[in-house]
Amino acid sequence: MKALVSVIRVCSAGSKFTVLNKFEPFRLLSSTASLLALETSSFKENQLVSADECIGETDDGNGRTVHATGACISVESNTANGRFCPVFQRDAMFKSVNDENNSMYWLGPEDIGRLKRIKLILSSFGWNFCFCNYGYGNIEIDQHNVIQILNKIYGESRDASLAFFFYQWSQFGRDPKHSLPTVCTMIYILIDGNMNHKTIDLLFLLVRENDREDQWLLLMEVLHETHIDAKALGTAYSMLVNCYVEENRLQIALELSRQIKRYNLLPSKGVINSLIKGLIQSEHIELAWDYLEEIQIQGLVADASIMSLFIQSYCRKGNLKCAWKLLMEMRNHGIDLDVVVYTILINALCKIRLTREATSLLFKISYMGITPDAVCVSSVIDGICQSGGFDKAINILKIFRLPPNIFIYNSFIAKLCIDGNMALALNIFQEMMESGLHPDCYNFTTILEGYCELKDFNGALMFWGKMLKSGIKASVATYTALIDGYCKSGDVYTAEYFFLAMIKEGLLPDVAAYNTLIVGYGRNGNLYKAFDILDMMKCAGISPDIVSYNAIIRGLVLQGYVNEAKDILQELVCRGFSPDVVTFTNLISGYSNKGYFKEAYLMWFHLRDLHMKPDVVMCSALLYGYCRVHLMEEADALFLRMLGIGLVPDVILYNMLIHGFCYVGCIEDACRLVDMMVNQGIIPNDVTYQALTFGYKKNRARHPVETAVYKVQKILQKYGYSTDVGCLYI
């Protein structure tokens, strides 16, 4: 045992070994040699340091030279659990028991047992193999011999892990690395031995090391040359395609999948799905369709799992018409549709507030014999809750006998928080806990958002404390909710405190967290801090998005720096971003407010060249500038032009124009606009009545209030509305 202790002391002394070349001797530090020399006198017969297996020479501290001829110092003991082997570190394939600069590794009993098994197998073929030397007995370790040995080990033992152990061992401390045919041989052994996880590791290594555009062809050819049978070849090719998909090298994955067709092979169904999904997500949907057509020609039948990828893509883009059409075509072609496909469409309908259609489809698939699962029903309940239909949501729960889960509870809680009904939201939260469900971070964050929307920061912080006491760590979304709440209340300094606290907790702010703070400082007029956060964002490796730039542009516009805001627009375009409607709305609002109507109009007109459709907010921003300086004739002409290109005005836009006409005394034009809005199904509100009353006062009407009410009621009657509707606002 003392011999083992002596070697441990060598390790703890921080000994270092210097390898002069592959087979040259290494030198021990003199302190190490002295320690070994002092301890050797006490070695027992069954506790030996076999100095004849050591390469090198050193001074033992007494002027004498110690010679050795092997590659390792080995300690064998009937009480020790293994063997220490100081070897030159080339790869970390054994467990290190020293620091990263030294090269000391522990070989456990299992490893020593494997070495003995390998030696026994090879000796049966007449090979004298020694593992304790950098020479390997009477065998030269080259590509040919390594491949033979791997096949012999696996052929005799049928143990792929044993062959893989030799594969690693034979590479250890050697240069160059294993050749490509050797690696491919090992891959096929691992496939046959059902060690696919190791196979994938080796293939990933090949893909990353051979990263030139043409290297995939070489990999394909060598895999074909070294394959055992067609089944193993198909598995290897399938895994290789998947590796390229995982590395986001989709073009190579696609080309490789096409090339292996000449061997009448296809990737597995799961890999095909991954490749199609990757193509769709990278906006190459036409390529995905072409590839699907190619593999169908080869005999693959497209099923619901593949087609659902295309349906999901259409739904994500809001193209529900194409999604529904594809679903119907799948039914007509006899493809069995499962609940997953319908859930994708139902969820998309709920997201755009078409809950009636989503509910109808839910019942329809139930009548078709497809049992809706918890995800499908929960999607409908969430959609109904967001639309305010609590009673309907509860009825859906009862009809489908779905036990409430955390997601369903959160649907009710979220809607109540949006409505400001925190008391009922907390009651439902408590009910959820009492039912045995454990709230997660998402549930707590929903309640915090509700408090922040009401600017009840005392309640928010109390609930924050409750969350932390429950042992739930706050997420980036939780911190962002608090940051957003304080920013909206104007307290950007407390918002920044939580932002820095988030970083201190080890959480990395995402683009949404940065944008929230930028918006807060921009709204507060502190543009210096807004730009400071933008710089911090870039330094953290987070790329600003269109929201980031829109926030900066909005802040500049609010401070009257319209030209500087336009410069940011140019930077945005140079960085590869496409300005959106919000970008142009901010700039148009800035130009319009400063009276630069020509620039505002040209920017609005420029949207047609960019194939953007102005929304009602943008049009309101442009018209507001004209109304503010009482240029109502120009405002009216522009409004009519906007209607001509498809603008659908809202009550706010109508009221703004009505007020503008009333201010300049054009009461007839104001009444004409009231007529237009009622004709479009928009009921006048109290702002409309106030504007008309102001107009009649300005025209010196004897009873302006009564006159305004009478005029509106006459218009309502004209289009079949009850006059009681108008009386609600009086």
XYZ file of C-alpha atoms in Angstrom:
730
model
C 0.000 0.000 0.000
C 2.947 2.268 0.681
C 3.935 2.052 -2.974
C 0.499 3.332 -3.965
C 0.825 6.180 -1.482
C 4.186 7.088 -2.965
C 2.703 7.449 -6.440
C -0.188 9.497 -5.054
C 2.431 11.734 -3.451
C 4.077 12.047 -6.849
C 0.741 13.229 -8.245
C 0.150 15.701 -5.429
C 3.658 17.080 -5.866
C 2.543 18.350 -9.267
C 4.967 16.239 -11.325
C 5.154 17.013 -15.005
C 6.324 14.789 -17.849
C 7.911 16.058 -21.033
C 7.503 13.863 -24.112
C 10.307 14.528 -26.576
C 8.481 12.699 -29.383
C 6.189 9.752 -29.872
C 8.590 7.061 -28.721
C 11.335 9.090 -27.070
C 11.907 8.880 -23.321
C 10.337 11.373 -20.974
C 12.136 12.836 -17.969
C 10.733 12.977 -14.472
C 11.408 16.030 -12.368
C 14.236 15.340 -9.936
C 11.948 15.805 -6.932
C 9.684 13.067 -8.252
C 12.571 10.678 -8.932
C 13.944 11.245 -5.444
C 10.570 10.476 -3.921
C 10.282 7.263 -5.911
C 13.834 6.226 -5.053
C 13.197 6.730 -1.325
C 10.049 4.627 -1.390
C 11.252 1.679 -3.526
C 13.109 0.088 -0.626
C 9.817 -0.658 1.112
C 8.017 -2.305 -1.828
C 6.656 -5.801 -1.168
C 6.677 -8.596 -3.710
C 3.012 -8.031 -4.527
C 3.388 -4.235 -4.489
C 5.837 -3.380 -7.213
C 6.827 -0.312 -9.120
C 8.081 -1.985 -12.298
C 10.915 0.353 -13.159
C 11.788 -1.714 -16.213
C 8.537 -0.517 -17.779
C 9.501 3.151 -17.525
C 11.185 5.155 -20.251
C 13.646 7.860 -19.283
C 16.481 8.747 -17.024
C 16.855 11.201 -14.190
C 18.998 11.943 -11.191
C 17.719 10.397 -7.969
C 19.068 13.270 -5.896
C 22.173 11.371 -4.763
C 24.185 11.749 -7.938
C 23.005 8.416 -9.353
C 21.085 7.991 -12.638
C 17.889 5.904 -12.789
C 17.205 4.246 -16.169
C 13.873 2.881 -17.421
C 12.663 1.303 -20.650
C 8.849 1.307 -20.659
C 6.050 3.766 -21.099
C 4.386 3.757 -17.704
C 4.998 3.503 -14.017
C 2.580 0.864 -12.826
C 1.598 0.037 -9.277
C 0.015 -3.326 -8.698
C -1.462 -4.055 -5.299
C -3.945 -6.531 -3.911
C -5.426 -3.677 -1.875
C -5.435 -1.043 -4.602
C -8.483 -0.609 -6.806
C -6.598 0.081 -9.984
C -3.477 1.372 -11.634
C -1.893 4.773 -12.096
C -0.508 5.433 -15.542
C 1.381 8.693 -16.156
C 1.166 9.156 -19.914
C 1.434 12.077 -22.294
C -2.007 13.677 -22.610
C -3.325 13.894 -26.193
C -6.998 13.287 -25.552
C -9.015 13.305 -22.332
C -10.400 9.788 -22.641
C -9.666 8.655 -19.084
C -10.568 10.317 -15.802
C -7.909 12.802 -14.807
C -6.668 12.770 -11.207
C -4.284 15.660 -11.692
C -4.603 19.213 -12.949
C -5.116 19.968 -16.627
C -1.418 20.704 -17.214
C -0.271 17.319 -15.926
C -1.009 13.970 -17.499
C -2.043 11.551 -14.777
C -5.029 9.259 -15.410
C -6.725 6.607 -13.373
C -7.458 3.197 -14.899
C -10.164 1.454 -12.927
C -10.693 -2.302 -12.542
C -13.170 -2.327 -15.433
C -10.605 -0.780 -17.804
C -7.893 -3.221 -16.753
C -10.356 -6.058 -17.308
C -11.043 -4.801 -20.826
C -7.312 -4.669 -21.578
C -6.945 -8.280 -20.475
C -9.910 -9.366 -22.637
C -8.466 -7.595 -25.691
C -5.032 -9.148 -25.079
C -6.617 -12.604 -24.791
C -8.604 -12.197 -28.021
C -5.599 -10.976 -29.986
C -3.297 -13.662 -28.601
C -5.646 -16.302 -30.056
C -4.705 -14.916 -33.477
C -0.994 -15.059 -32.694
C -0.611 -11.365 -31.922
C 1.573 -10.469 -28.961
C 0.079 -7.213 -27.750
C 1.459 -5.141 -24.850
C -0.546 -2.198 -23.619
C 1.953 -0.797 -21.160
C 4.369 0.445 -23.814
C 4.141 3.086 -26.485
C 5.154 0.272 -28.816
C 2.298 -2.232 -29.086
C 4.184 -5.546 -28.896
C 4.933 -7.049 -32.285
C 2.148 -5.133 -34.059
C 2.493 -1.842 -35.872
C -0.467 0.399 -35.186
C -1.442 1.574 -38.644
C -4.767 1.929 -40.450
C -4.765 -1.628 -41.815
C -3.957 -3.286 -38.494
C -6.332 -1.124 -36.436
C -9.223 -1.996 -38.768
C -8.324 -5.711 -38.546
C -8.056 -5.589 -34.756
C -11.389 -3.750 -34.393
C -13.106 -6.386 -36.535
C -11.411 -9.251 -34.633
C -12.347 -7.842 -31.227
C -15.971 -7.298 -32.205
C -16.206 -10.550 -34.176
C -15.013 -12.621 -31.220
C -16.707 -10.714 -28.375
C -19.797 -9.191 -30.071
C -19.141 -6.338 -27.648
C -19.084 -2.979 -29.464
C -18.046 -1.166 -26.283
C -14.896 -3.319 -26.085
C -13.986 -2.479 -29.689
C -14.658 1.196 -28.984
C -12.367 1.022 -25.939
C -9.535 -0.251 -28.155
C -10.387 2.397 -30.762
C -9.878 5.102 -28.152
C -6.819 3.438 -26.596
C -5.023 2.992 -29.919
C -5.555 6.688 -30.680
C -4.260 7.827 -27.306
C -0.958 9.657 -27.533
C -0.647 9.068 -31.281
C -0.423 11.364 -34.254
C -1.947 11.509 -36.793
C -5.480 10.679 -35.724
C -7.397 7.653 -36.952
C -7.939 7.631 -40.697
C -11.391 8.095 -42.208
C -11.763 4.371 -43.131
C -10.850 3.452 -39.533
C -13.497 5.808 -38.135
C -16.096 4.461 -40.579
C -15.245 0.872 -39.566
C -15.813 1.836 -35.940
C -19.112 3.486 -36.911
C -20.431 0.264 -38.459
C -19.362 -1.775 -35.432
C -21.216 0.661 -33.162
C -24.321 0.489 -35.372
C -24.271 -3.319 -35.319
C -23.678 -3.266 -31.573
C -26.671 -0.972 -31.003
C -24.535 1.900 -29.671
C -26.129 4.583 -31.826
C -25.384 7.373 -29.346
C -21.647 6.800 -29.848
C -22.196 6.502 -33.602
C -23.793 9.944 -33.680
C -20.895 11.384 -31.649
C -18.368 10.075 -34.192
C -20.424 11.321 -37.145
C -20.761 14.778 -35.597
C -16.979 14.801 -35.149
C -16.486 13.910 -38.823
C -18.951 16.578 -39.969
C -17.292 19.290 -37.888
C -13.718 18.311 -38.785
C -14.520 17.975 -42.495
C -16.358 21.254 -42.838
C -15.351 22.139 -46.385
C -18.231 22.251 -48.839
C -17.036 19.218 -50.838
C -16.042 16.992 -47.886
C -19.509 15.472 -47.518
C -18.977 13.611 -50.808
C -15.806 12.007 -49.422
C -17.642 10.990 -46.234
C -20.421 9.455 -48.306
C -17.976 7.490 -50.486
C -15.863 6.138 -47.606
C -18.983 5.086 -45.693
C -20.060 3.177 -48.800
C -16.633 1.553 -49.285
C -16.447 0.314 -45.678
C -20.076 -0.749 -45.149
C -20.985 -4.237 -43.943
C -24.513 -4.534 -45.284
C -27.201 -2.357 -46.860
C -29.123 -1.927 -43.617
C -26.077 -0.581 -41.753
C -25.252 1.675 -44.715
C -28.787 3.092 -44.669
C -28.551 3.750 -40.935
C -25.160 5.470 -41.294
C -26.355 7.672 -44.162
C -29.521 8.563 -42.273
C -27.518 9.595 -39.218
C -25.107 11.586 -41.396
C -27.982 13.526 -43.001
C -29.367 14.233 -39.538
C -25.968 15.552 -38.378
C -25.921 18.058 -41.236
C -29.501 19.087 -40.376
C -28.540 19.581 -36.714
C -25.553 21.677 -37.824
C -27.981 23.787 -39.900
C -26.183 22.854 -43.119
C -29.452 22.127 -44.852
C -28.241 22.411 -48.436
C -25.656 19.658 -47.857
C -28.231 17.527 -46.009
C -30.618 17.900 -48.948
C -27.956 17.073 -51.553
C -26.703 14.082 -49.539
C -30.258 12.783 -49.227
C -30.609 13.029 -53.010
C -27.233 11.373 -53.720
C -27.916 8.249 -51.669
C -30.917 7.557 -53.897
C -28.498 5.862 -56.305
C -28.085 3.127 -53.694
C -31.904 2.874 -53.370
C -31.671 4.336 -49.887
C -33.659 6.990 -48.072
C -33.063 8.634 -44.692
C -35.324 7.434 -41.910
C -38.759 8.964 -41.573
C -37.689 10.943 -38.498
C -34.688 12.414 -40.339
C -36.866 13.285 -43.354
C -39.219 15.128 -41.003
C -36.278 17.001 -39.455
C -34.939 17.998 -42.882
C -38.341 19.207 -44.115
C -38.903 21.074 -40.851
C -35.486 22.727 -41.179
C -36.198 23.798 -44.770
C -39.590 25.231 -43.799
C -38.222 27.113 -40.784
C -35.468 28.623 -42.942
C -38.125 29.975 -45.324
C -37.391 27.416 -48.076
C -40.903 25.998 -48.262
C -40.738 25.458 -52.035
C -37.582 23.370 -51.599
C -39.409 21.392 -48.908
C -42.306 20.687 -51.302
C -39.864 19.636 -54.054
C -38.062 17.276 -51.677
C -41.352 15.768 -50.507
C -42.303 15.113 -54.127
C -38.924 13.428 -54.771
C -39.173 11.043 -51.832
C -42.773 10.176 -52.726
C -41.542 9.060 -56.155
C -39.160 6.725 -54.308
C -42.107 5.160 -52.537
C -42.385 7.062 -49.259
C -45.995 7.743 -48.367
C -46.519 11.207 -46.893
C -48.395 10.856 -43.623
C -49.926 13.278 -41.142
C -46.631 13.868 -39.295
C -44.965 15.195 -42.471
C -47.931 17.168 -43.788
C -48.526 18.760 -40.385
C -45.174 20.552 -40.797
C -46.550 22.411 -43.827
C -49.863 23.140 -42.084
C -47.965 24.531 -39.097
C -45.925 26.763 -41.420
C -49.045 28.192 -43.059
C -50.686 28.768 -39.666
C -47.592 30.494 -38.302
C -47.726 32.939 -41.212
C -51.453 33.515 -40.690
C -52.374 31.836 -43.978
C -55.197 29.722 -42.552
C -56.882 29.427 -45.941
C -53.932 27.448 -47.361
C -53.680 25.423 -44.147
C -57.361 24.429 -44.339
C -57.105 23.655 -48.062
C -54.126 21.363 -47.431
C -55.989 19.647 -44.595
C -58.939 18.933 -46.903
C -56.622 17.586 -49.611
C -55.056 15.252 -47.046
C -58.504 13.903 -46.195
C -59.383 13.463 -49.870
C -56.164 11.490 -50.465
C -56.956 9.139 -47.600
C -54.276 10.360 -45.202
C -55.254 9.508 -41.642
C -55.496 12.780 -39.755
C -54.690 12.657 -36.068
C -55.506 15.041 -33.243
C -52.114 16.778 -33.605
C -52.942 18.092 -37.095
C -56.297 19.469 -35.983
C -54.778 20.954 -32.820
C -52.354 23.014 -34.951
C -55.275 24.550 -36.854
C -57.452 25.013 -33.752
C -54.605 26.768 -31.939
C -54.048 29.081 -34.931
C -57.757 29.993 -34.992
C -57.676 30.803 -31.275
C -54.634 33.050 -31.687
C -56.491 35.308 -34.127
C -59.573 35.325 -31.861
C -61.696 33.088 -34.118
C -62.809 31.115 -31.075
C -66.239 30.341 -32.493
C -64.669 28.582 -35.488
C -62.120 26.855 -33.220
C -64.881 25.563 -30.921
C -66.880 24.345 -33.917
C -63.864 22.424 -35.238
C -63.251 20.948 -31.773
C -66.766 19.465 -31.672
C -66.538 18.391 -35.309
C -63.427 16.248 -34.808
C -65.044 14.752 -31.724
C -68.034 13.644 -33.841
C -65.563 12.246 -36.426
C -64.242 9.833 -33.810
C -61.016 11.702 -33.026
C -60.687 12.172 -29.282
C -59.417 15.681 -28.476
C -56.499 15.575 -26.070
C -55.675 17.974 -23.232
C -53.586 20.228 -25.500
C -56.387 20.598 -28.041
C -59.103 21.359 -25.480
C -56.787 23.656 -23.502
C -56.091 25.713 -26.642
C -59.814 26.340 -27.139
C -60.352 27.175 -23.467
C -57.441 29.624 -23.558
C -58.835 31.291 -26.687
C -62.314 31.595 -25.169
C -60.878 33.013 -21.931
C -58.928 35.662 -23.844
C -62.191 36.643 -25.541
C -63.874 36.989 -22.148
C -66.162 33.962 -22.375
C -65.580 32.476 -18.940
C -68.897 30.626 -18.784
C -68.314 29.096 -22.222
C -64.828 27.996 -21.179
C -66.201 26.283 -18.069
C -68.837 24.531 -20.205
C -66.111 23.209 -22.521
C -64.300 21.843 -19.462
C -67.456 20.037 -18.324
C -68.367 18.653 -21.753
C -64.947 17.132 -22.412
C -64.441 16.158 -18.752
C -60.959 17.578 -18.759
C -59.449 17.924 -15.293
C -58.038 21.446 -14.894
C -54.290 21.650 -15.357
C -51.816 24.473 -14.780
C -52.218 25.732 -18.350
C -56.027 25.936 -18.073
C -55.874 27.669 -14.695
C -53.418 30.156 -16.146
C -55.812 30.897 -19.021
C -58.471 32.035 -16.538
C -55.939 33.885 -14.372
C -54.403 35.721 -17.354
C -57.750 37.031 -18.581
C -58.761 38.190 -15.098
C -55.428 39.994 -14.728
C -55.917 41.724 -18.089
C -59.360 42.845 -16.923
C -57.873 44.112 -13.654
C -59.860 41.657 -11.512
C -56.960 40.704 -9.269
C -59.143 39.523 -6.371
C -60.770 36.778 -8.459
C -57.432 35.960 -10.127
C -55.874 35.370 -6.695
C -58.846 33.212 -5.652
C -58.365 30.981 -8.696
C -54.614 30.872 -8.023
C -55.343 29.714 -4.463
C -57.854 27.140 -5.747
C -55.179 25.782 -8.091
C -52.797 25.271 -5.166
C -55.491 23.630 -3.025
C -56.296 21.186 -5.838
C -52.772 19.795 -5.560
C -51.255 21.583 -8.539
C -47.972 23.359 -7.907
C -47.772 26.796 -9.550
C -44.741 27.324 -11.734
C -42.819 30.478 -12.612
C -45.207 31.173 -15.493
C -48.233 31.266 -13.146
C -46.505 33.649 -10.735
C -45.347 35.862 -13.609
C -48.934 36.152 -14.889
C -50.121 37.498 -11.516
C -47.141 39.878 -11.324
C -48.011 41.245 -14.774
C -51.561 41.879 -13.549
C -50.349 43.893 -10.564
C -47.921 45.846 -12.755
C -50.649 46.737 -15.256
C -52.633 48.251 -12.373
C -49.452 49.973 -11.131
C -49.972 48.188 -7.806
C -46.290 47.667 -7.114
C -46.813 46.925 -3.417
C -48.988 43.968 -4.396
C -46.490 42.957 -7.076
C -43.547 42.971 -4.663
C -45.501 41.055 -2.010
C -46.366 38.392 -4.574
C -42.732 38.419 -5.742
C -41.708 37.587 -2.178
C -44.280 34.787 -2.041
C -42.816 33.300 -5.205
C -39.265 33.349 -3.838
C -40.409 31.823 -0.518
C -42.018 29.001 -2.517
C -38.571 28.136 -3.838
C -39.354 29.220 -7.391
C -36.621 31.196 -9.096
C -37.617 34.196 -11.153
C -37.111 33.899 -14.898
C -36.097 36.557 -17.407
C -39.806 36.946 -18.244
C -40.598 37.604 -14.549
C -37.986 40.353 -14.294
C -39.119 41.786 -17.633
C -42.702 42.059 -16.319
C -41.491 44.174 -13.378
C -39.181 46.244 -15.604
C -42.054 46.929 -18.003
C -44.395 47.888 -15.168
C -41.986 50.395 -13.654
C -41.087 51.818 -17.086
C -44.756 52.422 -17.908
C -45.227 54.177 -14.572
C -42.268 56.448 -15.376
C -39.964 54.975 -12.719
C -37.164 53.894 -15.054
C -34.562 53.943 -12.279
C -36.331 51.167 -10.345
C -36.772 49.375 -13.660
C -33.014 49.512 -14.226
C -32.451 48.265 -10.663
C -34.409 45.085 -11.467
C -32.589 44.816 -14.790
C -29.205 44.829 -13.033
C -30.539 42.493 -10.317
C -31.481 40.028 -13.039
C -27.908 40.047 -14.366
C -26.537 39.689 -10.825
C -28.696 36.566 -10.372
C -26.915 35.010 -13.340
C -29.781 35.439 -15.792
C -28.959 36.714 -19.267
C -31.423 39.394 -20.417
C -32.990 38.626 -23.776
C -33.832 41.085 -26.527
C -37.295 41.707 -24.997
C -35.785 42.749 -21.644
C -33.360 45.168 -23.312
C -36.103 46.581 -25.541
C -38.391 47.177 -22.556
C -35.756 49.330 -20.873
C -34.921 51.173 -24.118
C -38.619 51.985 -24.619
C -38.850 53.182 -21.007
C -35.920 55.576 -21.310
C -37.079 56.753 -24.739
C -40.565 57.509 -23.438
C -39.018 59.293 -20.461
C -36.934 61.499 -22.760
C -33.624 60.108 -21.516
C -32.148 59.299 -24.919
C -28.603 59.119 -23.548
C -29.563 56.164 -21.330
C -31.546 54.581 -24.163
C -28.454 54.599 -26.383
C -26.385 53.367 -23.424
C -28.651 50.324 -23.036
C -28.457 49.751 -26.797
C -24.639 49.676 -26.570
C -24.798 47.361 -23.544
C -27.052 45.086 -25.566
C -24.550 44.882 -28.433
C -21.640 44.224 -26.045
C -23.595 41.330 -24.512
C -23.857 39.728 -27.947
C -27.600 40.417 -28.277
C -28.408 41.803 -31.712
C -30.914 44.680 -31.657
C -34.076 43.895 -33.597
C -36.652 46.083 -35.325
C -38.355 46.744 -31.964
C -35.077 48.109 -30.543
C -34.653 50.560 -33.402
C -38.330 51.539 -33.363
C -37.988 52.387 -29.665
C -34.984 54.634 -30.378
C -36.775 56.269 -33.324
C -39.880 56.833 -31.193
C -37.801 58.429 -28.434
C -36.088 60.775 -30.891
C -39.420 61.742 -32.480
C -40.969 62.529 -29.098
C -38.071 64.898 -28.404
C -38.464 66.512 -31.817
C -35.313 65.018 -33.373
C -37.003 63.859 -36.575
C -33.951 64.125 -38.835
C -31.868 62.133 -36.346
C -34.653 59.542 -36.268
C -34.412 59.270 -40.046
C -30.659 58.631 -39.675
C -31.482 55.696 -37.400
C -33.816 54.442 -40.142
C -30.861 54.434 -42.543
C -28.742 52.492 -40.024
C -31.585 50.031 -39.595
C -31.685 49.371 -43.352
C -27.873 49.088 -43.560
C -27.939 46.399 -40.858
C -30.294 44.318 -42.971
C -33.575 45.080 -41.187
C -36.750 45.900 -43.046
C -38.609 48.887 -41.568
C -42.156 47.974 -40.590
C -45.380 49.944 -40.285
C -44.456 51.027 -36.747
C -41.170 52.526 -37.998
C -42.880 54.647 -40.628
C -45.741 55.578 -38.275
C -43.239 57.047 -35.805
C -41.468 59.062 -38.512
C -44.709 60.248 -40.136
C -45.973 61.310 -36.710
C -42.758 63.244 -36.114
C -42.866 65.054 -39.469
C -46.586 65.742 -39.148
C -46.301 67.192 -35.645
C -43.535 69.550 -36.770
C -45.616 70.687 -39.738
C -43.423 68.980 -42.348
C -46.463 67.720 -44.252
C -44.669 67.231 -47.546
C -42.069 64.900 -45.986
C -44.778 63.069 -44.026
C -46.925 62.602 -47.128
C -43.971 61.409 -49.257
C -43.055 58.854 -46.617
C -46.662 57.654 -46.463
C -46.779 57.455 -50.266
C -43.443 55.547 -50.296
C -45.085 52.635 -48.490
C -46.721 51.561 -51.748
C -43.254 50.975 -53.259
C -42.388 48.796 -50.263
C -45.629 46.790 -50.673
C -46.794 47.876 -47.214
C -50.373 48.709 -46.415
C -50.771 51.746 -44.134
C -52.840 50.944 -41.068
C -55.331 53.161 -39.280
C -52.753 54.278 -36.685
C -50.364 55.546 -39.362
C -53.138 57.346 -41.232
C -54.320 58.904 -37.977
C -50.776 60.144 -37.275
C -50.656 61.878 -40.659
C -54.172 63.346 -40.450
C -53.627 64.538 -36.878
C -50.954 66.957 -38.069
C -53.358 68.555 -40.565
C -56.168 68.741 -37.987
C -53.858 70.271 -35.387
C -53.087 73.241 -37.655
C -56.704 73.340 -38.929
C -55.929 72.400 -42.556
C -59.218 70.525 -42.800
C -59.639 70.766 -46.554
C -56.283 69.016 -47.066
C -57.103 66.539 -44.294
C -60.441 65.656 -45.912
C -58.856 65.162 -49.350
C -56.184 62.900 -47.881
C -58.800 60.981 -45.886
C -60.822 60.255 -49.031
C -57.651 59.089 -50.764
C -56.917 56.781 -47.859
C -60.403 55.296 -48.128
C -59.703 54.677 -51.802
C -56.713 52.444 -51.025
C -58.628 50.358 -48.506
C -58.328 52.184 -45.174
C -60.875 51.056 -42.583
C -61.223 53.993 -40.148
C -61.996 53.471 -36.481
C -63.988 55.650 -34.090
C -60.831 57.497 -32.960
C -59.947 58.595 -36.490
C -63.523 59.708 -37.221
C -63.722 61.676 -33.974
C -60.417 63.413 -34.721
C -61.696 64.604 -38.118
C -65.132 65.518 -36.717
C -63.501 67.603 -33.993
C -61.265 69.272 -36.579
C -64.232 70.310 -38.752
C -66.241 71.482 -35.730
C -63.296 73.602 -34.566
C -63.261 75.533 -37.854
C -67.079 75.782 -37.840
C -67.735 73.312 -40.705
C -70.606 71.538 -38.929
C -72.058 70.116 -42.139
C -68.783 68.338 -42.957
C -68.693 67.016 -39.404
C -72.229 65.617 -39.744
C -71.259 64.050 -43.088
C -68.499 62.136 -41.286
C -70.948 61.022 -38.563
C -73.186 59.674 -41.327
C -70.228 57.792 -42.860
C -69.191 56.205 -39.577
C -72.715 55.000 -38.713
C -73.073 53.616 -42.236
C -69.923 51.547 -41.566
C -71.360 50.188 -38.319
C -69.394 52.467 -35.973
C -71.633 53.925 -33.249
C -70.874 57.522 -32.126
C -69.560 57.760 -28.559
C -69.367 60.553 -25.981
C -66.349 62.121 -27.749
C -68.446 62.398 -30.914
C -71.257 64.155 -29.032
C -68.825 66.528 -27.330
C -67.245 67.469 -30.670
C -70.653 68.141 -32.276
C -71.806 70.130 -29.250
C -68.650 72.246 -29.529
C -69.340 72.762 -33.244
C -72.923 73.869 -32.719
C -71.790 76.212 -29.950
C -69.265 77.730 -32.319
C -72.072 78.196 -34.885
C -74.111 79.968 -32.171
C -76.865 77.329 -31.991
C -79.474 78.172 -29.346
C -79.454 74.674 -27.801
C -76.155 73.052 -28.885
C -76.447 69.891 -26.744
C -80.005 69.087 -27.824
C -79.167 69.908 -31.430
C -76.172 67.531 -31.403
C -78.270 64.714 -29.875
C -81.108 65.262 -32.347
C -78.709 65.200 -35.322
C -77.063 61.955 -34.221
C -80.414 60.282 -33.507
C -81.680 61.173 -36.977
C -78.572 59.562 -38.514
C -78.964 56.455 -36.335
C -82.625 56.089 -37.382
C -81.595 56.427 -41.019
C -79.524 53.242 -40.764
C -81.958 51.316 -38.573
C -80.314 51.815 -35.184
C -82.321 52.461 -32.035
C -82.078 56.019 -30.761
C -81.527 54.546 -27.283
C -77.986 53.685 -28.392
C -77.157 57.342 -28.788
C -78.741 58.248 -25.453
C -76.224 56.068 -23.619
C -73.541 58.735 -24.166
C -75.581 61.771 -23.156
